[in-house]
Short mmCIF file of C-alpha atoms in Angstrom, two decimals:
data_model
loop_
_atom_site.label_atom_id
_atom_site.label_comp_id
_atom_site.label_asym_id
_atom_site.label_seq_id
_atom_site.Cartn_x
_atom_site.Cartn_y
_atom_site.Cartn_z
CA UNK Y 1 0.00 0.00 0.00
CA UNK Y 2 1.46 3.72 -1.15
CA UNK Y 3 0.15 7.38 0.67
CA UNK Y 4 -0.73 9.57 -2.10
CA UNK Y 5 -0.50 13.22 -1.04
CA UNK Y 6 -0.29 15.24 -4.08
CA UNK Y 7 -3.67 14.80 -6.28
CA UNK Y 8 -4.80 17.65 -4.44
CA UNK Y 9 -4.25 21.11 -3.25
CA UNK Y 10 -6.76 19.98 0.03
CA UNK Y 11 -4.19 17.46 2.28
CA UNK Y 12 -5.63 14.50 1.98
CA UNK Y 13 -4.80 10.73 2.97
CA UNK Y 14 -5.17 8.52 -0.19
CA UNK Y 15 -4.58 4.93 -0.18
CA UNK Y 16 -3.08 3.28 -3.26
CA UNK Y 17 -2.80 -0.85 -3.59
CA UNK Y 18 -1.14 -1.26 -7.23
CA UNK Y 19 -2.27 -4.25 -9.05
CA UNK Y 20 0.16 -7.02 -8.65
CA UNK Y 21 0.62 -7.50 -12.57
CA UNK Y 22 3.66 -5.53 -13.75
CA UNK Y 23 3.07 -1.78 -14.04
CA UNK Y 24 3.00 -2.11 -18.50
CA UNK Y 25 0.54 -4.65 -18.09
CA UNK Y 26 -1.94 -3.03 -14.80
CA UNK Y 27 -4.29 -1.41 -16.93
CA UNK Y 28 -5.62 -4.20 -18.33
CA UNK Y 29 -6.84 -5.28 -14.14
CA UNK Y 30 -9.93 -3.05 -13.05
CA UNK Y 31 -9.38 -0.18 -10.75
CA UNK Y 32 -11.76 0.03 -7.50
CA UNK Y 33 -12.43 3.52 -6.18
CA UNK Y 34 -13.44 3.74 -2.79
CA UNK Y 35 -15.48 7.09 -1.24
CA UNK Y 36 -15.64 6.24 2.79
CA UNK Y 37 -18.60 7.19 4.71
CA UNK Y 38 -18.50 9.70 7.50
CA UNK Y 39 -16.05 9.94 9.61
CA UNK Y 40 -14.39 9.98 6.28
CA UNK Y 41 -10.84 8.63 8.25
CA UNK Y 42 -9.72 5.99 5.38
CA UNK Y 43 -7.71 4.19 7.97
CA UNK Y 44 -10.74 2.41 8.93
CA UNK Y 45 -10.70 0.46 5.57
CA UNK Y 46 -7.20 -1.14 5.72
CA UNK Y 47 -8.31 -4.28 6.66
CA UNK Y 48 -11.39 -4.02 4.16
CA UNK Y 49 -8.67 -2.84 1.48
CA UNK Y 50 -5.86 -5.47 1.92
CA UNK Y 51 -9.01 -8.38 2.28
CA UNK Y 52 -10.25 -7.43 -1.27
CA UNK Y 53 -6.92 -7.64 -2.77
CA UNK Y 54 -5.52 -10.77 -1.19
CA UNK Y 55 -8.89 -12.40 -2.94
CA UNK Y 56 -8.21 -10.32 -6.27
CA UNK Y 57 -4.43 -10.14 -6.56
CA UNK Y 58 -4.51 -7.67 -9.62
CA UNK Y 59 -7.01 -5.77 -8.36
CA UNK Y 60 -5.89 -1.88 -8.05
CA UNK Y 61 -7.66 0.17 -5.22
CA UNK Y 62 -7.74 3.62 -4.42
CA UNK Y 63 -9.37 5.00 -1.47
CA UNK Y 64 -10.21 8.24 -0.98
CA UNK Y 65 -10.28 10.19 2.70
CA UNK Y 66 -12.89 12.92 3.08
CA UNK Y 67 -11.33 16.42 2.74
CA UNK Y 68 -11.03 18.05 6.28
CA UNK Y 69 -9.57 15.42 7.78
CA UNK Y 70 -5.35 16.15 7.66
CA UNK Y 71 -3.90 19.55 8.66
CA UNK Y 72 -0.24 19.95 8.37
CA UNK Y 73 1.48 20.38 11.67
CA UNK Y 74 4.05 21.84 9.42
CA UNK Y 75 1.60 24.61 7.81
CA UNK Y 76 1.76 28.38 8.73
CA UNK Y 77 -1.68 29.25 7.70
CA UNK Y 78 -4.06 26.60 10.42
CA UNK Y 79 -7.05 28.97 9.41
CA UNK Y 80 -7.48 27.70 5.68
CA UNK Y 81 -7.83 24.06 6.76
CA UNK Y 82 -10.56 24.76 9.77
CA UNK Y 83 -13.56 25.24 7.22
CA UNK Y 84 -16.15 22.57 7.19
CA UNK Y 85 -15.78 21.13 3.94
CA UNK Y 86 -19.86 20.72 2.30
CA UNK Y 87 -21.44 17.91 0.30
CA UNK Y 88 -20.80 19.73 -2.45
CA UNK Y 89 -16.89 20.47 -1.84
CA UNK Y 90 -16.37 16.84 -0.83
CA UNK Y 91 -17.49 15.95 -4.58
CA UNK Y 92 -15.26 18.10 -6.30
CA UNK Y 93 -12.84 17.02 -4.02
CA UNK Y 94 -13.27 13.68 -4.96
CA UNK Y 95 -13.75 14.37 -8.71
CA UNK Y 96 -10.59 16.47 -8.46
CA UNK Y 97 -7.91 13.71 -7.18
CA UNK Y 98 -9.44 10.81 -9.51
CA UNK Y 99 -8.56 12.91 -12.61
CA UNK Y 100 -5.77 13.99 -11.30
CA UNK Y 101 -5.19 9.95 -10.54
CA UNK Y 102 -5.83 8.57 -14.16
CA UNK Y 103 -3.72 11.55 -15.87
CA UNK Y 104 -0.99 11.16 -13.85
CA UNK Y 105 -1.20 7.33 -14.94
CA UNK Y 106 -1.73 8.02 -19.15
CA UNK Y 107 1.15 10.64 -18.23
CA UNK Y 108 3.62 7.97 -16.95
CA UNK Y 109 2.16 5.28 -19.87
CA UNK Y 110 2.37 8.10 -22.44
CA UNK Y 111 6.16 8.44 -21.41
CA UNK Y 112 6.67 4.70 -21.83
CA UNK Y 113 5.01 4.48 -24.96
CA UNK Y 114 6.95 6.99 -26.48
CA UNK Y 115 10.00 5.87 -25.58
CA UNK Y 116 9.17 2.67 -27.05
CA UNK Y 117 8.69 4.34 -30.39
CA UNK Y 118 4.93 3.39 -29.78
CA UNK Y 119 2.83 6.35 -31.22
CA UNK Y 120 -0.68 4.76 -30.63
CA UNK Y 121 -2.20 6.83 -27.50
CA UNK Y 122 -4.97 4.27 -27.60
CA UNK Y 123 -1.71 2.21 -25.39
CA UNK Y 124 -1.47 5.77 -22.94
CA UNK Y 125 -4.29 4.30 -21.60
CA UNK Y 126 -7.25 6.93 -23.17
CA UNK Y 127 -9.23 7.05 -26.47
CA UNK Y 128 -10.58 10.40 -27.54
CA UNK Y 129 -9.83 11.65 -24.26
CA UNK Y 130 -11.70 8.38 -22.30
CA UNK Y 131 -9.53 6.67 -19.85
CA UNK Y 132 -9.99 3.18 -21.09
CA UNK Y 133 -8.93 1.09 -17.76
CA UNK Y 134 -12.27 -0.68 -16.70
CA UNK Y 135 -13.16 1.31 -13.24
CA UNK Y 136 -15.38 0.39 -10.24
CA UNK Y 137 -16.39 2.44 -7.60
CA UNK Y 138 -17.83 2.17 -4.51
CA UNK Y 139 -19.35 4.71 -1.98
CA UNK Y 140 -19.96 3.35 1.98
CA UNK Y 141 -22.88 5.70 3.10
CA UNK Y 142 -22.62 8.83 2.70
CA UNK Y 143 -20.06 8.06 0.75
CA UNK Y 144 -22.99 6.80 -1.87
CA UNK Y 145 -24.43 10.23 -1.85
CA UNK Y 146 -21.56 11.55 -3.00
CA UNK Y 147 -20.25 8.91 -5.26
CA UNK Y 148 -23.65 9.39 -7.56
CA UNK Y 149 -22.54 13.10 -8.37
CA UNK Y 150 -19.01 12.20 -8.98
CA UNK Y 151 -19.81 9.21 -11.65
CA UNK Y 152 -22.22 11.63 -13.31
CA UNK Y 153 -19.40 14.19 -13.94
CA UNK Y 154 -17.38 11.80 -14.63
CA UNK Y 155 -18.97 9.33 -17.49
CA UNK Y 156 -17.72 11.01 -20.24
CA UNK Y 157 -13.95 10.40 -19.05
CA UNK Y 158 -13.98 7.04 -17.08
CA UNK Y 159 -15.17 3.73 -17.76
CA UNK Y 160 -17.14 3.25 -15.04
CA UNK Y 161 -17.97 -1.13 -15.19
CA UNK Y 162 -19.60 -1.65 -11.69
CA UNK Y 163 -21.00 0.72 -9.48
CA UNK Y 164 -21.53 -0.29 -5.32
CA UNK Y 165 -23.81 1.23 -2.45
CA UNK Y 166 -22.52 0.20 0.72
CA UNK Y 167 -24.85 0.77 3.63
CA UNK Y 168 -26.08 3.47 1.36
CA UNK Y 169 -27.41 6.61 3.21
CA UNK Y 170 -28.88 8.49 -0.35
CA UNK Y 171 -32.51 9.17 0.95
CA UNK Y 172 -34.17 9.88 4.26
CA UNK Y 173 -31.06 9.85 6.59
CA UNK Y 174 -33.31 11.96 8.88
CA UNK Y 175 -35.52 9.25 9.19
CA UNK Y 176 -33.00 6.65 10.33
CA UNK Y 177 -32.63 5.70 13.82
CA UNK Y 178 -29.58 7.88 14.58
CA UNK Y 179 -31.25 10.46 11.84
CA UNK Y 180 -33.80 11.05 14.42
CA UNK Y 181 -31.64 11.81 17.24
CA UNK Y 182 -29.45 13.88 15.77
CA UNK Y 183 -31.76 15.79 13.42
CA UNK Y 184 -33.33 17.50 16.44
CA UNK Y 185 -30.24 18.82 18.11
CA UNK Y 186 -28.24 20.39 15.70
CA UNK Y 187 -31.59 22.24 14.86
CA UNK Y 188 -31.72 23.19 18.45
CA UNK Y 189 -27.82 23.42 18.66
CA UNK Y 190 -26.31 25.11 15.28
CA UNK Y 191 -23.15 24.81 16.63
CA UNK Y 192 -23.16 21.50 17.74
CA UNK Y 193 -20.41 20.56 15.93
CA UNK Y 194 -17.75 23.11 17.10
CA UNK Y 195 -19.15 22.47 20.55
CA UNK Y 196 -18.58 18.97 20.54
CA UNK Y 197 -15.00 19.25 19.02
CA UNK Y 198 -13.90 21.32 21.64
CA UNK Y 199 -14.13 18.14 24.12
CA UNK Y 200 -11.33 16.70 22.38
CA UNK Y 201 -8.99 18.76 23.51
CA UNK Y 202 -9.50 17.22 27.34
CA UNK Y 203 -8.57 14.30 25.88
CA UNK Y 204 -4.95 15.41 25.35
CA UNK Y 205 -4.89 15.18 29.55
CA UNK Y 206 -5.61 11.88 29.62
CA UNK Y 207 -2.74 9.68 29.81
CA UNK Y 208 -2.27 7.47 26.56
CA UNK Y 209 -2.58 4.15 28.31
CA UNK Y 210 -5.33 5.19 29.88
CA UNK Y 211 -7.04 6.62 26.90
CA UNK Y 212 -6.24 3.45 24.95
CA UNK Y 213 -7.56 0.99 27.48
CA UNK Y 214 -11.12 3.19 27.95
CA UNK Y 215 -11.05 3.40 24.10
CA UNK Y 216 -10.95 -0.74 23.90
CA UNK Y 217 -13.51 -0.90 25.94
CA UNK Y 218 -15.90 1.25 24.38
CA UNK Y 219 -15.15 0.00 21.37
CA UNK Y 220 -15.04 -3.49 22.63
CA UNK Y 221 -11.42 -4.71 21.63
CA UNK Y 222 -11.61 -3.35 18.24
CA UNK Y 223 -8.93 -4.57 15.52
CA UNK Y 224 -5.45 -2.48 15.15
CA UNK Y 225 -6.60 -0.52 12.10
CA UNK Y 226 -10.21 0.30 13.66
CA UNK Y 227 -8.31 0.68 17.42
CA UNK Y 228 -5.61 3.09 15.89
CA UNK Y 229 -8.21 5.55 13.32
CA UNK Y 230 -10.23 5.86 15.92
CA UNK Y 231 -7.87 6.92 18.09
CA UNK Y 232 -6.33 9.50 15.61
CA UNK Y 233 -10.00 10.50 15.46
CA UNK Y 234 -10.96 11.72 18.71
CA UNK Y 235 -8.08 13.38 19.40
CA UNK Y 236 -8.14 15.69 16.94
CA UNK Y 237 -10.96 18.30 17.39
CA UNK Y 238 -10.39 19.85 13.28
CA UNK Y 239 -11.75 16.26 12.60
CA UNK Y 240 -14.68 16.78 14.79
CA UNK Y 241 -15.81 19.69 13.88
CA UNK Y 242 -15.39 18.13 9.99
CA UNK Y 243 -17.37 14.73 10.87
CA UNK Y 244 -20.20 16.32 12.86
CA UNK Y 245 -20.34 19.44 10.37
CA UNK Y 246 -20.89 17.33 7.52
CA UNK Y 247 -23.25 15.39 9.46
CA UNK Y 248 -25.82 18.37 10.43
CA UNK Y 249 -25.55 19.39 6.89
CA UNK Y 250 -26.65 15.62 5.65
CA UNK Y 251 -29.50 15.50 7.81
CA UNK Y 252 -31.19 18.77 5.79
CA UNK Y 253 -29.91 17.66 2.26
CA UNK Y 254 -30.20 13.94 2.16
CA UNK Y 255 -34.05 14.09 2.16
CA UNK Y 256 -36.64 12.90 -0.27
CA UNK Y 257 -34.73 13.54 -3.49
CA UNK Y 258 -36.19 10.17 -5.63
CA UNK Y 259 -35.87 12.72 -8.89
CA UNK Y 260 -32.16 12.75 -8.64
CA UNK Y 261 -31.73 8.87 -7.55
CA UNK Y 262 -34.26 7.57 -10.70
CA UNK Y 263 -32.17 10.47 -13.03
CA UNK Y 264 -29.20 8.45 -12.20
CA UNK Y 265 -30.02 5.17 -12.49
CA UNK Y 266 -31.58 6.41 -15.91
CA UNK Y 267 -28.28 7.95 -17.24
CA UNK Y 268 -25.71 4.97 -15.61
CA UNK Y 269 -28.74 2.15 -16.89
CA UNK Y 270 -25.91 0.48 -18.80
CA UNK Y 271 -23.47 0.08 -15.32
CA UNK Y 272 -24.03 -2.61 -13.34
CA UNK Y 273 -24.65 -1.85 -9.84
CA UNK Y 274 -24.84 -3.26 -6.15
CA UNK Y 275 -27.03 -2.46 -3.27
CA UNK Y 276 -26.13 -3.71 -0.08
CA UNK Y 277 -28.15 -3.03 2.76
CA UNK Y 278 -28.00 -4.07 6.17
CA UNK Y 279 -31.28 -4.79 8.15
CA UNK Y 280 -29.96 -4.05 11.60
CA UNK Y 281 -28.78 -0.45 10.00
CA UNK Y 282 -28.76 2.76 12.16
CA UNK Y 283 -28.51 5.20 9.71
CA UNK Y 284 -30.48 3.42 6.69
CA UNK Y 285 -34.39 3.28 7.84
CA UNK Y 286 -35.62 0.11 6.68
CA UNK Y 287 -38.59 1.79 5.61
CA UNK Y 288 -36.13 3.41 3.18
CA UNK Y 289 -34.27 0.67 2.68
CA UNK Y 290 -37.87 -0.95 0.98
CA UNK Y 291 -38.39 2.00 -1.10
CA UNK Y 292 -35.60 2.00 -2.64
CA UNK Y 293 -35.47 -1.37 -3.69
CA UNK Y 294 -38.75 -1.34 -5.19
CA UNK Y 295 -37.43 1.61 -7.41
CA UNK Y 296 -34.59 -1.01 -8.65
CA UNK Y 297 -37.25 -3.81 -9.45
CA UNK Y 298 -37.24 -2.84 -12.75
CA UNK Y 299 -33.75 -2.72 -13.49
CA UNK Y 300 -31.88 -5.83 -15.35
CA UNK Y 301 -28.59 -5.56 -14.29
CA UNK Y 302 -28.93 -4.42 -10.44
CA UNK Y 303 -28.28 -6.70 -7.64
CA UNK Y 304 -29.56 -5.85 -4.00
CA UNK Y 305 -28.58 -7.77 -1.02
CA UNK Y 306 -29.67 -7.66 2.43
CA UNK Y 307 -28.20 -8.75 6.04
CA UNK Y 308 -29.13 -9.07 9.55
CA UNK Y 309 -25.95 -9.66 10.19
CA UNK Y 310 -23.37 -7.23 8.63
CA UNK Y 311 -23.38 -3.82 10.70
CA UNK Y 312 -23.27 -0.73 8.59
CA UNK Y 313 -20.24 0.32 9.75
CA UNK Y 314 -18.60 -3.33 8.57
CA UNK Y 315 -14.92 -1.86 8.77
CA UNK Y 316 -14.81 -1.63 11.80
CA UNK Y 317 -15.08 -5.56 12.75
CA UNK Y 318 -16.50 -7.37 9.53
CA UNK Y 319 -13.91 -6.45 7.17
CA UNK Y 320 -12.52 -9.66 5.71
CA UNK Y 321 -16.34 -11.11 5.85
CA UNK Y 322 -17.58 -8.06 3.64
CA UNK Y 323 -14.42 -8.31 1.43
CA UNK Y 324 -15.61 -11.76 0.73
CA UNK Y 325 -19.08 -10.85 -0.09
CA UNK Y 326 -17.73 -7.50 -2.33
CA UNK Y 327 -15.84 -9.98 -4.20
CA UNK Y 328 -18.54 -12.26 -5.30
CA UNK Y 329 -20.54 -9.63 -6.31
CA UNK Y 330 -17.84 -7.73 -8.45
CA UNK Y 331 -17.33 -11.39 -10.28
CA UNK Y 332 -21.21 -11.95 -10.58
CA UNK Y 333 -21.76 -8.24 -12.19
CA UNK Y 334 -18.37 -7.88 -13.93
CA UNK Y 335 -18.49 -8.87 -17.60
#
């Protein structure tokens, strides 16, 4: 696994597995692009990440952490990077490093081709300005909100051949179980999230043992990955303010909007896609959950799943079990 740091001008934590076929030959293996849910702390998906490709060898992954999540300790100007980054800026975001990604990769092919005295681009790895390596991408949550909007702008220039919803929170999230406790008091509380965040810093009192043995126990003996992101996570009160802030601003956006979700299943008809929803799920009401599905009925290449035992947040202790089940639905959908 390589940290990517420069595909954007935000910091951001990027994950990169390259395929295990030699770099000439990778793009001819798919690419998975991962959005995380919120927290949006990609450290939680190691375990998900190196699962996937241990059953897929060649299989190149990319996941993406939410912007708002890594300040520099280095950096001179704190005040640019304590914004609450939107919906809206987390897609560009998003859209931003993945072309940055796959130019930076025709780049690097274009440079090999060339050199080879190979003059046909279709080998740089685009045609007509397409990227031509077979992409799938996968949104956890939130993460499926925002994933729709970035595969729209993006269809003209990647080859989008499977599309997942983990968990997927893209309707109603008021209405969820957690939805309904939370909608009410950042209503009541605008400032919940800065007010929250500012906890944090009592945290930095607390011995580390200490603060790692209460943290275990909350979390009941979580694995190293899930132990150590979550860990990075509460200490930081910029990450917070970033989690809970995008949060209060999903509870008013991710409504009723059906026009958008049949629009996009509409325009990306020709995608395969994968719904998987989980029937003991918090932030998914399964009133929701059944509304949904009955919009997919129709489709002929969509495949929804259910559990009552996979937790939406699956990363956290289910992530070789999930990995399993994401891999036999990228082989079932994946012509």
């Amino acid at each position: 696994m390589k940290h990517i740091t420069d595909l954007s001008a935000i910091p951001t934590t990027v994950h990169h597995y390259p395929s295990s076929l030699k770099e000439e030959d990778a793009g001819n293996s798919p690419l998975l692009i991962f959005i995380p849910g919120n927290p949006g702390v990609i450290e939680y998906y190691k375990e998900y990440f190196e699962s996937l490709q241990k059953n897929w060898p060649s299989l190149e992954i990319l996941g993406i952490s939410q912007a708002g999540h890594d300040i520099p300790t280095s950096s001179t100007n704190l005040e640019q990077f304590q914004k609450v980054f939107t919906l809206e800026d987390q897609i560009e975001h998003k859209v931003q490093i993945i072309e940055n990604f796959l130019n930076s990769k025709h780049d690097r092919k274009l440079n090999t081709d060339l050199s080879n005295d190979n003059q046909q681009l279709v080998h740089a790895g685009t045609i007509k300005g397409r990227h031509v390596q077979d992409v799938f991408i996968m949104g956890h949550s939130v993460g499926s909100y925002m994933m729709e909007r970035i595969v729209v702008r993006l269809l003209d220039k990647v080859n989008f051949k499977f599309i997942g919803f983990l968990t997927p929170t893209i309707i109603d999230i008021h209405k969820s179980d957690k939805g309904n406790k939370l909608f009410p008091i950042v209503k009541l509380i605008p400032s919940f999230n800065s007010l929250v965040s500012t906890f944090s810093h009592i945290l930095k009192w607390i011995p580390e043992r200490i603060r790692g043995f209460l943290l275990g126990q909350i979390l009941n003996n979580p694995p190293k990955h899930a132990f150590n992101a979550t860990s990075g996570f509460i200490s930081k009160p910029q990450q917070i303010k970033q989690s809970l802030g995008l949060a209060t601003e999903e509870m008013y956006v991710i409504q009723d909007d059906w026009e958008y979700f049949l629009n996009f299943s509409k325009s990306t008809r020709t995608i395969p896609k994968w719904f998987y929803f989980s029937n003991v799920d918090h932030w998914v009401n399964n009133e929701t959950q059944k509304q949904i599905t009955e919009k997919l009925l129709d489709e002929s290449n969509v495949k929804v799943e259910n559990s009552d035992h996979i937790i939406h947040s699956f990363c956290i202790q289910q992530s070789e079990e999930f990995a399993d089940i994401t891999i036999n639905a990228l082989k079932e959908l994946y012509k």
